[in-house]
Structures are given as structure tokens and as C-alpha cells.
Amino acid sequence: MDFRLTEEQELLLESLRELMRRDCPEAYMKECYENHEYPQRFIDALTAGGFGLLGVPEEYGGTPADTVTMMLVMEEITKNGGPHFSFGQPLSIKDMLEFGSPEQIEQTMTAVKAGQAAFVLGFTEPQAGSDSGAIATTFKRRNGGVYINGHKSFMSNALRAPYMLCLARDADETAADKRQAFSMWWLPMQKPGVKAEPLKKIGWHMLDTCEVYLDDVELTEKDLVGKEGDGFRQAMINFEAERLLIAAGLLGSAECAFEDAARYACQRVQFGRPIGDNQLIQLKITQMKIKIENMRNMVYKCAWEIDNKIPVRISSALAKLYCAQAAMEVADDALQIMGGIGYTVDCRISRLWLDTRVHRIGGGTDEVMIHVAGRAILKNYR
Amino acid sequence: MRIVICYKCVPEEQDLKIRPDRTPDWSGAARKIGQYDLNAIEAGVRLAESAGGEVLALTAGAGANDSKLQKAVLSRGPAAMYGIKTDEETLSDSLATAYLLKAGIEKIGGVDLVLCGEGSGDIYARQVGPLLGALIGWRTLNAVSALSFAGGALRAERSLENSREVLRVDLPAVAALTTDANLPRIPGMKDILAAGKKPVTIWDAAEVSAPPPRGAKTVSILAPEKQERRQIIVEGESEESIAVFYGHLRKVLR
């Protein structure tokens, strides 16, 4: 096995580090977090540096990159204290590039090229979190139009994104297979009948998360994305790579927390010597390091599997599950090592601790990952 | 206009270790393009973008043969890279380095303008640019903080201690750029991938030049002696505190 990065990957990460030194210093992150502001300066710098189009096919003006490289970039951003949501558009727009009409693709790419999120992923609803089959938002044809009614929950970026990729159920469904009742719709967020209300969260303050109410929002047939009745299948095509992207971001934030804590352990003097001289601190540092190594191995291997067309249903779920839990443990141990100062907003470990926690819920909960992986693993032994 | 940018691959300063005998240990250090040279590269590329022309990169020393460093410099805009292999000792001497670079520039041929960084990232003697200009016999400028090309001549701004000098300079010329000349661009993936396809030419030093003369002999390089901090803390803002503080300063300065 060759664990070395290619020269191109090393140079790309060097460029990213330089870009972050200039446009994503910790003081800026702290300011954005405290003011609940979107880090536009950093996003603009990533866009200008070509990172917004990394992984996008050349035919759409992008620079193709393999999954390993994409994960390395994600890891590097969070390792340097950057926000998880700042990278990964190329993975999230895959649905649109695959199933969107030429006009929808153009609208998507216009936003992506400008460094904006093209759309809100409109799947989750109050009664349909992990259980997407319980989606109650409907589409109904009436007087030559298509009308959407429903309530979407936990919509990240709803205040900024120009569109919602809305999964809705046919109000007049008759199909025997209930899954065929769902279709995807391209819903402009500025349409009459769309109302977004921001949620107050305990963390994740640089990105808005909203409840979105859809009240008889009028669309036309051209707003259908892909094939009618294929909404579920279309939604699933990129779940595994997106799960892995979350895992890679968690790996980076765990490394960030670890390095802050390790440096602090060498500097903080108590009872006449650095606290790192105490074996209880060394135990924490060692266990944190083991978890980070495990996270890295799982993320890189799964990325390599995707690049080599090896199925990753199990390994992507395991990576997401493990990284979400292990990163939280690492952040918590880092905060413990840093003590009182770690619990203040002056120290970024408090931000990492708060922002890491959400990933045991978002992008598929721990429990859903166990469900996905557990069933698939046992299937191999039947 | 053919522009050659001279740069040096230097050890990463964060990797520097000091041995117990105070000599520097660079053995574990990664190499990078000297940080001051990045401004020269950017200035050359911008000049060619605005006035037309070709930008080539030239280095001497250990980094010449390093394919990652070749891609690193080419990803910043130059169309081709030339390298002269030589030992570290030769490179530690500014005159010898300037001789080698001069030979490289002559071998490339047809060069109108040579740009250098203000100084190398490791030694920072700030001599190679002016020495190179003197050896080739071209108009030579240092402390250049802005460059443009108009009316068939170079327009150069120099940052001096209390003033800013604007000069019109006919080519050929050699100029050393200051770090405030520009903010070097950050290469993206497209630039990095394109860099791997650009031509690279590597020469042995003997191919381009007779053994260069040395201008200086290095006797020793030692890190400063470590001084124990005295940890005298004077608290308060009263006249007495200030007098105590002053007393300590006087003792040290005597």
C-alpha cells in the first residue's frame, strides 16, 4: 500500500493552506461565528481559487478530481478551523447534473460558479427525518399548473440559496409501490407561498437552518427534475459520497481539536511542569490520536473504493458513523485538556465541540448508519 | 519580451533544528520556493499578461531536479522551467550563484528582462540580483516595488527610505522585486495539472559554466547563544515601580 499523496495533491493542499492563511484566519472565523454570519470572504476566496468547481466535470467548466482528492480538501479545510459546509458543492449538485434539464443545470452552475449554494436539499420534514418515506409535502396538478404544499424542516442555507430541490409526494397517488409517488421539483425560493423561518441552534452558527413553509407554491411541468415517480431513486445516487464528505470534514475538525489540545498540553504549566507530563493527559492524547488514525484510514480507504468503483454502502456508513462519534470524543477530550479556557468562546475548541455534535444527527443519524450498515453486513452471511 | 525569473528552492524554515553545538541542522527540512521569489514570479507573469511576452523560470541548486518544486513554480504561470544542478556549498555564495544564473540566462538566449526576489529565503544576503546584473552588464535595479511596460521601455518604481523613485529603463535589464510589489497568486488545481505538462530543462553546472569563482568564504554559521530569561517582573505604575524598572534596565545596558 502506498499512503503517499501525489505531488499534485500536495501542491493543492499547500495552495489551500495559503488561501486559508489569507482569507480564513481564526479571528475571522471567530467573528463570523459570534455574529452568526456566513463566511462570505472565505467562500469567495475558495471560489476564486477554483475550489468551488473542483470535482465538477469539465463540460460544466469544472476541474475533475478523484474522490480521494475531494476528501483531502475537505479534511484540510476543517483541519485549519474552516467550516464543514464550505466545500462539497460538486458532490451535492450531482443530482442536478445527472437529472436536471439544461435550463436547471445552467441555473445550478451559475450559482456554483458565483460561489453560492445552488439549492436547498428539500427532503427532511417534521415527521420525515430518518424516515423519508413519511414525506407529506405534496404536488398537485390544477388548472395547467403544479402546486406544492408542505413543510420542510432543518433546511440549511434556505435564506441564501435561490432554489430548493424539493421531494414531494403525488397528492393523487395511485401507484401500488408507494415509493413511486415521489418526484423532485425545482422550486425557486423567491416564489409566492415560500416562507423561511430561521431556527435558533446551539451551534453551527455560520450557516442558517430554517423551517420552510410551502403554501400552494405554483410551478410548471418544466420544473420537474428528472423523471416523475423517480424522486427517491434520484435522491439516493450520491448519498454515499456525501456521507463520506461529512466523515472527511469530521476527520479534519478532530485533527484541529487534537493539535490545539496537544500544543496546550505542552505549554500549560501546573505544579511546576507542563500538564502533558502527566500520564492521564498522555492517555487522552494517545487515545485521541488512535481515533484520528482510524478515522483517516476509514475515510481514505472508502474514497479509494469509490474511485475504484467498489461498492461502499457498508464502508461509507461505517465511516460516517465512526467519524461522527470519534470526532465528538476527540473534541470533548480536547476541551477537557484545555480546561476552563476551552469552555470560553475565546478558544476555538468550544466552536469545534458545538459544531461537531450535529454530525451525529445530520447527513443520516448514527442510528440510521447502523441500520444501513447492519442490514448490509448481515446480508453477506445469509 | 522574454522574461526570466530567477528563484531559489530553500529549506522550510519551520523545519530548522539547532544542534547542541549551535550549528543549524537542515537535514529534515522540506524544500519550497523562496518566499521572496514568489513576488518576482508574480511580477513577471503579470507583466507578460499585460504587455505580452514569455515567462521562463530559472533556478540553480538542489531544488532544480525536484519534480514537485518544478510543478510548484510552473503552476504559478511560467511557460517553462530551467534548472542548473549544483551543490549547496556553491549556492551559499552569492557571487558563485550569480555566475551560474548568468550562464543559464545566456544558454536560454534572447532574454530581455531578468527578475529576482529581494533576497533568498534562507541566506537573505540580497546580493544575487545586483551581482547578476553587473556580471551580465545590463541595467540593474533593486528595491523595485512596481513594474510595468509602456512605450517600449520598463517603468519601475523603487521604494527608498523616504521617497519613491520612478524610473524609465530600456531593456535588457535585471530587477530585484520587494515583497510589497504584489500579492502572489495561489495556484488552483487547473494550474497545478497544467504545470505537469510544461517543459523542464535541467543542466549540470559543468554544462553551462566553468567552475564559478567564490566571493566569500564561510567560516561558520552558528545560532545565537541561548539566554536564560531573568523573569524580573515589575508591577504597578507608580514612580517607585518605574524607578525600579529603570534601575534594572541600566544594569543591563551598562
XYZ file of C-alpha atoms in Angstrom:
636
model
C 0.000 0.000 0.000
C 1.205 3.458 -0.851
C -0.068 6.085 1.555
C 1.824 8.947 -0.086
C -0.102 11.778 -1.667
C 0.643 12.661 -5.267
C 2.690 15.789 -5.936
C -0.440 17.412 -7.357
C -2.403 16.642 -4.198
C 0.397 18.033 -2.021
C 0.556 21.223 -4.090
C -3.211 21.620 -3.995
C -3.230 21.328 -0.204
C -0.359 23.818 0.019
C -2.417 26.246 -2.079
C -5.404 25.684 0.188
C -3.351 26.322 3.325
C -2.046 29.564 1.831
C -5.550 30.613 0.859
C -6.800 29.900 4.381
C -3.925 31.827 5.957
C -5.030 34.828 3.923
C -8.802 34.544 3.966
C -9.809 32.249 6.781
C -7.738 33.237 9.818
C -9.078 32.160 13.188
C -10.011 35.737 14.121
C -12.311 35.848 11.084
C -13.917 32.513 11.913
C -14.479 33.675 15.472
C -16.075 36.921 14.286
C -18.403 35.111 11.856
C -19.385 32.586 14.498
C -20.118 35.155 17.168
C -22.122 37.326 14.755
C -23.899 34.352 13.156
C -22.554 35.464 9.794
C -21.937 33.433 6.672
C -18.152 33.437 5.954
C -18.549 35.085 2.563
C -14.920 36.253 2.367
C -13.641 32.698 2.727
C -16.237 31.281 0.324
C -15.307 33.954 -2.237
C -11.614 33.078 -1.852
C -12.351 29.368 -2.337
C -14.368 30.203 -5.436
C -11.658 32.464 -6.858
C -9.110 29.723 -6.167
C -11.128 27.223 -8.200
C -12.119 25.042 -5.239
C -15.819 25.642 -5.885
C -15.522 23.867 -9.209
C -13.160 21.116 -8.099
C -14.782 17.790 -8.874
C -17.193 19.286 -11.415
C -16.965 17.742 -14.907
C -15.022 19.778 -17.466
C -18.087 20.150 -19.700
C -19.568 22.388 -16.987
C -16.399 24.429 -16.576
C -15.012 22.464 -13.661
C -11.795 20.639 -12.854
C -12.316 16.912 -12.454
C -10.853 15.422 -9.288
C -10.989 11.967 -7.797
C -12.787 11.221 -4.546
C -9.557 10.923 -2.559
C -8.560 14.453 -3.582
C -12.016 15.803 -2.740
C -11.823 14.252 0.723
C -8.292 15.611 1.268
C -9.529 19.123 0.511
C -12.489 18.747 2.863
C -10.212 17.444 5.615
C -7.722 20.279 5.131
C -10.400 22.974 5.393
C -11.707 21.762 8.740
C -8.224 20.867 9.973
C -7.404 24.563 9.649
C -10.524 25.613 11.522
C -12.746 26.258 8.484
C -16.426 25.380 8.355
C -17.679 21.999 7.110
C -20.246 23.471 4.754
C -17.720 25.497 2.752
C -16.798 22.652 0.409
C -18.598 19.843 -1.370
C -20.904 21.583 -3.812
C -19.663 19.355 -6.634
C -20.991 16.337 -4.753
C -24.300 17.898 -3.822
C -25.034 19.117 -7.356
C -24.519 15.665 -8.834
C -28.290 15.058 -8.703
C -28.895 18.153 -10.799
C -26.143 17.456 -13.327
C -27.465 13.932 -13.769
C -31.207 14.575 -13.835
C -31.707 18.328 -14.347
C -32.925 19.898 -17.594
C -30.408 22.057 -19.498
C -32.060 25.157 -18.028
C -31.935 23.764 -14.471
C -28.296 22.783 -14.918
C -27.460 26.253 -16.166
C -29.163 27.811 -13.141
C -27.276 25.427 -10.860
C -23.914 26.157 -12.435
C -24.496 29.932 -12.455
C -24.858 29.796 -8.688
C -21.954 27.377 -8.157
C -19.613 29.465 -10.319
C -20.532 32.507 -8.224
C -19.663 30.609 -5.053
C -23.269 30.245 -3.916
C -25.187 27.200 -2.813
C -27.422 26.492 -5.799
C -30.210 24.885 -3.836
C -31.579 23.725 -0.530
C -31.970 19.982 -0.286
C -35.689 19.751 0.450
C -36.089 16.272 1.879
C -36.437 16.489 5.673
C -39.836 17.213 7.200
C -41.105 17.301 10.790
C -42.418 13.730 10.590
C -39.888 12.605 7.971
C -36.349 12.875 9.280
C -34.691 9.499 9.014
C -37.955 8.126 7.579
C -38.003 9.832 4.181
C -40.938 7.653 3.142
C -43.121 9.672 5.500
C -42.686 12.851 3.462
C -46.038 14.612 3.411
C -45.312 17.549 1.084
C -47.462 17.109 -1.982
C -47.595 18.211 -5.583
C -50.954 18.508 -7.293
C -51.807 19.409 -10.863
C -54.501 22.044 -11.189
C -55.531 24.432 -13.968
C -52.428 23.629 -16.010
C -50.044 24.300 -13.105
C -48.320 22.215 -10.432
C -48.898 23.270 -6.818
C -46.627 22.348 -3.915
C -47.874 22.281 -0.341
C -45.953 21.195 2.741
C -43.447 21.941 5.475
C -39.708 21.240 5.185
C -37.526 21.132 8.301
C -33.862 21.844 9.078
C -33.230 23.408 5.668
C -29.588 24.554 5.637
C -28.901 27.651 3.546
C -32.597 28.359 2.944
C -32.048 32.102 3.366
C -29.337 32.211 0.712
C -29.954 29.518 -1.872
C -32.002 30.519 -4.924
C -33.741 27.126 -5.349
C -34.998 24.144 -3.399
C -34.657 20.625 -4.739
C -37.994 19.601 -3.322
C -39.011 15.987 -2.841
C -42.799 15.821 -2.904
C -45.491 13.157 -2.944
C -48.162 12.982 -5.646
C -51.350 14.227 -3.968
C -53.329 11.895 -6.215
C -51.043 8.875 -5.830
C -52.450 5.576 -7.034
C -49.278 3.547 -7.646
C -49.009 0.208 -5.854
C -45.375 0.922 -4.996
C -45.588 3.930 -2.687
C -42.004 4.887 -3.465
C -43.084 5.752 -6.998
C -45.319 8.501 -5.650
C -42.320 10.804 -5.081
C -40.896 13.287 -7.580
C -38.264 16.000 -7.440
C -39.191 19.606 -8.191
C -37.014 22.646 -8.871
C -38.598 25.253 -6.680
C -37.457 28.903 -6.765
C -37.190 30.163 -3.180
C -38.485 33.600 -4.207
C -41.849 32.250 -5.402
C -45.019 33.463 -3.649
C -46.017 30.978 -0.954
C -42.454 30.182 0.218
C -41.708 31.261 3.781
C -38.396 30.511 5.554
C -38.051 30.943 9.309
C -34.566 30.553 10.829
C -34.129 28.153 13.738
C -32.131 29.086 16.813
C -29.439 26.445 17.268
C -26.814 25.728 19.905
C -24.045 25.700 17.285
C -23.420 25.726 13.503
C -23.866 29.480 13.665
C -22.248 30.467 10.378
C -24.980 28.859 8.297
C -28.707 29.441 8.570
C -31.021 26.485 9.151
C -34.695 27.132 8.561
C -38.160 25.770 8.692
C -39.586 26.309 5.209
C -43.338 26.516 4.650
C -44.642 25.868 1.149
C -48.143 27.213 0.705
C -49.628 26.459 -2.698
C -46.362 27.321 -4.475
C -47.095 27.384 -8.175
C -44.699 25.564 -10.523
C -44.966 24.351 -14.088
C -44.241 20.994 -15.699
C -40.788 22.206 -16.755
C -39.832 22.412 -13.078
C -39.903 18.635 -12.712
C -36.366 17.289 -12.132
C -35.647 14.018 -13.901
C -38.451 11.500 -14.237
C -41.770 11.635 -12.459
C -42.014 8.934 -9.807
C -38.221 8.522 -9.647
C -37.652 11.089 -6.907
C -36.413 8.599 -4.323
C -34.056 6.800 -6.649
C -32.629 10.079 -7.899
C -32.131 11.327 -4.344
C -30.119 8.262 -3.417
C -27.458 8.359 -6.154
C -24.969 10.400 -4.254
C -25.757 9.704 -0.623
C -22.683 7.555 -0.084
C -20.138 10.091 -1.347
C -21.898 12.830 0.627
C -21.732 10.717 3.791
C -18.038 10.283 3.221
C -17.588 14.022 2.736
C -19.106 14.591 6.175
C -16.727 11.975 7.607
C -13.735 13.717 5.980
C -14.803 17.056 7.450
C -15.084 15.427 10.868
C -11.624 13.938 10.500
C -10.246 17.428 9.840
C -12.049 19.056 12.751
C -10.854 16.261 15.059
C -7.284 16.940 13.915
C -7.798 20.648 14.540
C -9.042 19.992 18.081
C -6.276 17.474 18.710
C -3.488 19.817 17.626
C -4.824 22.677 19.746
C -5.028 20.378 22.768
C -1.584 18.815 22.196
C 0.067 22.242 21.941
C -1.754 23.391 25.045
C -0.649 20.283 26.952
C 2.976 21.195 26.213
C 2.540 24.857 27.225
C 0.215 24.820 30.227
C 2.271 24.564 33.405
C 0.721 23.320 36.629
C 2.587 22.173 39.724
C 5.797 23.304 38.059
C 5.616 21.257 34.868
C 3.601 21.091 31.641
C 0.344 19.191 32.090
C 1.440 16.985 29.172
C 3.954 15.385 31.545
C 1.037 13.799 33.405
C 0.142 10.325 32.256
C -3.600 10.975 32.439
C -3.162 13.704 29.821
C -0.875 11.428 27.773
C -3.567 8.739 27.875
C -6.099 11.158 26.423
C -3.662 12.382 23.765
C -2.818 8.814 22.768
C -6.439 7.710 22.540
C -7.347 10.809 20.557
C -4.514 10.058 18.146
C -5.663 6.445 17.713
C -9.161 7.644 16.871
C -7.826 10.140 14.328
C -5.703 7.438 12.668
C -8.756 5.164 12.488
C -10.881 7.954 11.044
C -8.266 8.755 8.422
C -7.890 5.116 7.396
C -11.652 4.669 7.027
C -12.145 7.889 5.064
C -9.200 7.398 2.704
C -9.976 3.742 2.078
C -13.629 4.421 1.337
C -12.648 7.255 -1.012
C -10.252 4.894 -2.766
C -13.049 2.325 -3.066
C -15.344 4.900 -4.706
C -12.582 5.823 -7.150
C -12.135 2.151 -7.971
C -15.876 1.514 -8.411
C -16.033 -0.764 -5.382
C -19.444 -0.670 -3.619
C -19.303 1.470 -0.453
C -22.747 1.008 1.029
C -21.228 -0.527 4.152
C -17.907 1.316 4.330
C -19.408 4.791 3.803
C -21.993 4.197 6.539
C -19.302 2.833 8.886
C -17.036 5.817 8.153
C -19.832 8.334 8.776
C -20.892 6.578 11.976
C -17.390 6.144 13.370
C -16.166 9.613 12.437
C -19.240 11.329 13.894
C -18.771 9.566 17.222
C -14.961 9.591 17.348
C -14.686 13.268 16.336
C -17.083 14.168 19.138
C -14.988 12.181 21.608
C -11.791 13.837 20.385
C -13.339 17.317 20.611
C -14.604 16.544 24.104
C -11.221 15.261 25.289
C -9.525 18.295 23.717
C -11.882 20.571 25.633
C -11.156 18.630 28.827
C -7.385 19.032 28.348
C -7.800 22.753 27.795
C -9.960 23.093 30.886
C -11.719 26.358 31.663
C -10.214 28.262 28.754
C -11.602 25.598 26.403
C -15.126 26.375 27.579
C -14.855 30.037 26.557
C -15.641 31.444 23.131
C -12.105 32.887 23.011
C -10.880 29.415 22.234
C -11.947 27.642 19.049
C -12.258 24.281 20.736
C -15.657 25.415 22.058
C -16.792 26.023 18.468
C -15.433 22.677 17.281
C -17.169 20.928 20.175
C -20.537 22.510 19.361
C -20.288 22.098 15.610
C -19.086 18.503 15.705
C -22.092 17.341 17.692
C -24.585 17.990 14.907
C -22.974 15.409 12.658
C -24.227 12.550 14.782
C -27.656 13.735 13.594
C -27.279 15.426 10.201
C -26.495 13.565 6.976
C -28.029 10.393 8.454
C -28.131 9.814 12.207
C -25.837 7.361 13.990
C -28.820 5.054 14.300
C -29.628 5.181 10.582
C -25.977 4.469 9.753
C -26.167 1.385 11.974
C -29.394 0.405 10.232
C -27.819 0.830 6.779
C -24.555 -0.937 7.617
C -26.042 -3.605 9.891
C -28.541 -4.873 7.346
C -25.967 -4.863 4.557
C -23.333 -6.657 6.627
C -25.723 -9.457 7.676
C -26.943 -9.842 4.110
C -23.452 -11.098 3.244
C -23.846 -14.005 5.686
C -27.288 -15.211 4.699
C 9.542 40.206 -24.465
C 11.256 37.206 -22.909
C 11.301 37.374 -19.116
C 13.394 35.051 -16.971
C 12.618 34.783 -13.295
C 15.417 33.544 -11.070
C 14.340 31.755 -7.923
C 15.844 29.592 -5.225
C 14.484 26.450 -3.592
C 15.127 26.959 0.101
C 14.613 24.796 3.176
C 11.357 25.263 5.070
C 12.422 27.480 7.969
C 9.921 25.856 10.329
C 11.886 22.612 9.954
C 15.153 24.169 11.148
C 16.748 22.433 14.135
C 19.728 23.704 16.101
C 22.326 21.168 17.195
C 23.886 21.346 20.686
C 26.980 22.970 19.134
C 24.667 25.723 17.765
C 25.107 24.729 14.123
C 21.898 24.654 12.078
C 20.543 21.253 11.052
C 18.533 21.393 7.826
C 18.677 17.646 7.194
C 14.989 17.018 7.896
C 13.759 20.169 6.204
C 11.368 20.109 3.269
C 12.118 22.464 0.402
C 9.990 25.214 -1.028
C 10.273 28.135 -3.409
C 11.822 31.058 -1.535
C 9.011 33.281 -0.273
C 10.602 36.468 -1.645
C 10.933 34.900 -5.078
C 7.165 34.434 -5.270
C 6.817 38.205 -5.731
C 9.266 38.148 -8.636
C 7.360 35.299 -10.292
C 4.061 37.135 -9.866
C 5.529 40.399 -11.202
C 6.904 38.642 -14.283
C 3.671 36.820 -15.010
C 1.602 39.997 -14.601
C 3.984 41.928 -16.843
C 3.666 39.307 -19.568
C -0.123 39.211 -19.143
C -0.395 42.974 -19.596
C 2.358 43.691 -22.126
C 2.703 40.321 -23.817
C 5.706 38.057 -23.753
C 7.008 34.806 -22.447
C 7.894 33.996 -18.838
C 10.523 31.391 -18.022
C 11.761 30.256 -14.622
C 15.397 29.531 -13.774
C 16.911 28.075 -10.639
C 20.226 26.653 -9.524
C 20.758 24.102 -6.796
C 19.163 21.135 -5.129
C 15.589 22.057 -5.966
C 16.278 22.057 -9.699
C 15.659 18.344 -10.036
C 12.718 18.080 -7.636
C 9.631 17.397 -9.752
C 7.218 18.722 -7.119
C 9.096 22.020 -6.931
C 9.201 22.157 -10.720
C 5.416 21.853 -10.794
C 5.145 24.352 -7.924
C 6.926 27.082 -9.885
C 5.259 26.260 -13.190
C 1.792 26.302 -11.588
C 2.380 29.977 -10.847
C 2.471 30.929 -14.509
C 5.892 30.466 -16.189
C 5.724 28.618 -19.507
C 8.905 26.595 -18.948
C 11.438 25.904 -16.251
C 15.239 25.630 -16.439
C 17.414 24.245 -13.685
C 21.164 24.077 -13.064
C 22.265 21.266 -10.777
C 24.940 22.297 -8.325
C 25.983 21.647 -4.751
C 24.759 23.513 -1.693
C 28.173 24.997 -0.979
C 28.280 26.791 -4.330
C 24.792 28.125 -3.701
C 25.790 29.508 -0.318
C 27.969 32.023 -2.164
C 26.158 34.911 -3.840
C 28.853 35.546 -6.473
C 29.053 31.885 -7.485
C 25.239 31.722 -7.703
C 25.139 34.847 -9.866
C 27.777 33.334 -12.210
C 25.710 30.183 -12.660
C 22.491 32.113 -13.260
C 24.240 34.337 -15.794
C 25.421 31.239 -17.648
C 21.873 29.843 -17.572
C 20.399 33.072 -18.932
C 22.926 33.107 -21.758
C 22.154 29.469 -22.592
C 18.405 30.194 -22.683
C 19.183 33.111 -25.024
C 17.135 36.059 -26.264
C 16.303 37.259 -22.762
C 15.060 40.850 -22.344
C 14.362 41.049 -18.652
C 15.533 39.139 -15.574
C 13.567 39.369 -12.332
C 14.748 38.239 -8.911
C 13.303 38.295 -5.433
C 14.593 40.784 -2.913
C 16.748 38.106 -1.294
C 16.826 34.370 -0.835
C 14.550 32.866 1.783
C 17.422 31.199 3.639
C 20.504 33.450 3.482
C 18.807 36.734 2.520
C 22.074 38.414 1.516
C 20.196 40.411 -1.186
C 23.259 40.291 -3.438
C 22.439 37.891 -6.249
C 20.182 40.292 -8.213
C 22.656 43.209 -8.322
C 25.647 40.864 -8.862
C 23.869 39.143 -11.731
C 23.071 42.495 -13.358
C 26.672 43.616 -13.026
C 28.030 40.356 -14.453
C 25.740 40.436 -17.492
C 26.331 44.161 -17.890
C 22.643 45.134 -18.082
C 20.808 47.974 -16.368
C 20.244 46.801 -12.830
C 17.683 47.860 -10.235
C 16.959 46.709 -6.743
C 14.137 47.613 -4.308
C 11.603 47.610 -7.149
C 8.065 47.767 -5.823
C 6.121 48.144 -9.084
C 6.780 47.234 -12.693
C 5.001 47.962 -15.940
C 5.906 48.172 -19.601
C 4.999 51.140 -21.776
C 6.401 52.842 -24.860
C 8.998 50.170 -25.421
C 10.580 50.576 -22.005
C 10.192 49.364 -18.470
C 8.611 51.653 -15.887
C 9.920 50.774 -12.453
C 9.061 52.205 -9.069
C 11.642 51.890 -6.316
C 10.796 52.144 -2.625
C 13.566 54.126 -0.977
C 13.867 55.101 2.666
C 11.979 58.389 2.433
C 10.797 58.518 -1.138
C 9.531 56.631 -4.129
C 11.596 56.787 -7.293
C 10.041 56.224 -10.726
C 12.440 55.187 -13.494
C 12.116 54.550 -17.205
C 14.518 51.774 -18.087
C 15.410 50.431 -21.507
C 15.763 46.688 -21.879
C 17.620 44.455 -21.345
C 17.592 44.834 -17.574
C 17.771 42.988 -14.264
C 15.403 43.928 -11.429
C 15.004 42.685 -7.862
C 11.462 42.984 -6.523
C 10.390 43.867 -2.998
C 7.749 41.901 -1.133
C 5.207 44.722 -1.347
C 5.300 44.612 -5.145
C 2.254 42.346 -5.283
C 0.315 39.570 -3.613
C 1.350 36.335 -5.329
C -1.496 34.311 -6.798
C -2.444 30.975 -5.316
C -2.366 28.174 -7.885
C -5.559 26.177 -8.317
C -5.945 22.566 -9.418
C -6.133 23.541 -13.094
C -2.810 25.414 -12.806
C -1.218 22.506 -10.948
C -2.370 19.943 -13.505
C -1.218 22.180 -16.373
C 2.203 22.589 -14.717
C 2.952 18.895 -15.138
C 2.708 19.288 -18.915
C 5.082 22.260 -19.252
C 8.665 21.738 -20.457
C 11.505 21.349 -17.968
C 15.195 21.501 -18.878
C 17.895 20.534 -16.408
C 21.633 21.137 -16.908
C 24.626 20.079 -14.883
C 26.582 23.126 -13.732
C 29.556 21.994 -15.848
C 27.354 22.101 -18.970
C 26.676 25.816 -18.641
C 29.722 27.273 -16.934
C 33.306 26.817 -15.826
C 33.555 26.417 -12.025
C 32.284 29.756 -10.725
C 34.544 31.923 -8.574
C 33.622 32.381 -4.938
C 33.193 35.824 -3.440
C 33.377 34.840 0.194
C 34.480 32.032 2.451
C 32.047 30.876 5.106
C 33.923 30.493 8.379
C 30.995 29.306 10.479
C 27.233 29.610 10.840
C 26.025 29.488 14.419
C 22.697 30.151 16.096
C 22.749 32.839 18.800
C 23.557 31.601 22.285
C 20.521 30.902 24.358
C 19.985 33.396 27.136
C 18.059 32.487 30.237
C 15.209 34.884 30.811
C 15.679 36.840 34.022
C 11.984 36.762 34.877
C 12.057 40.061 36.744
C 8.523 41.375 36.857
C 7.917 44.933 37.993
C 4.252 45.594 38.753
C 2.387 48.855 39.127
C 2.511 52.306 37.549
C 3.894 54.323 40.482
C 7.055 56.431 40.341
C 8.760 53.839 42.541
C 7.927 50.995 40.172
C 9.226 52.975 37.220
C 12.425 53.743 39.148
C 12.911 50.044 39.899
C 12.269 49.202 36.235
C 14.755 51.881 35.129
C 17.326 50.531 37.578
C 17.126 47.073 36.034
C 17.437 48.477 32.522
C 20.510 50.475 33.485
C 22.193 47.414 34.963
C 21.716 45.510 31.715
C 22.795 48.365 29.473
C 25.922 49.203 31.385
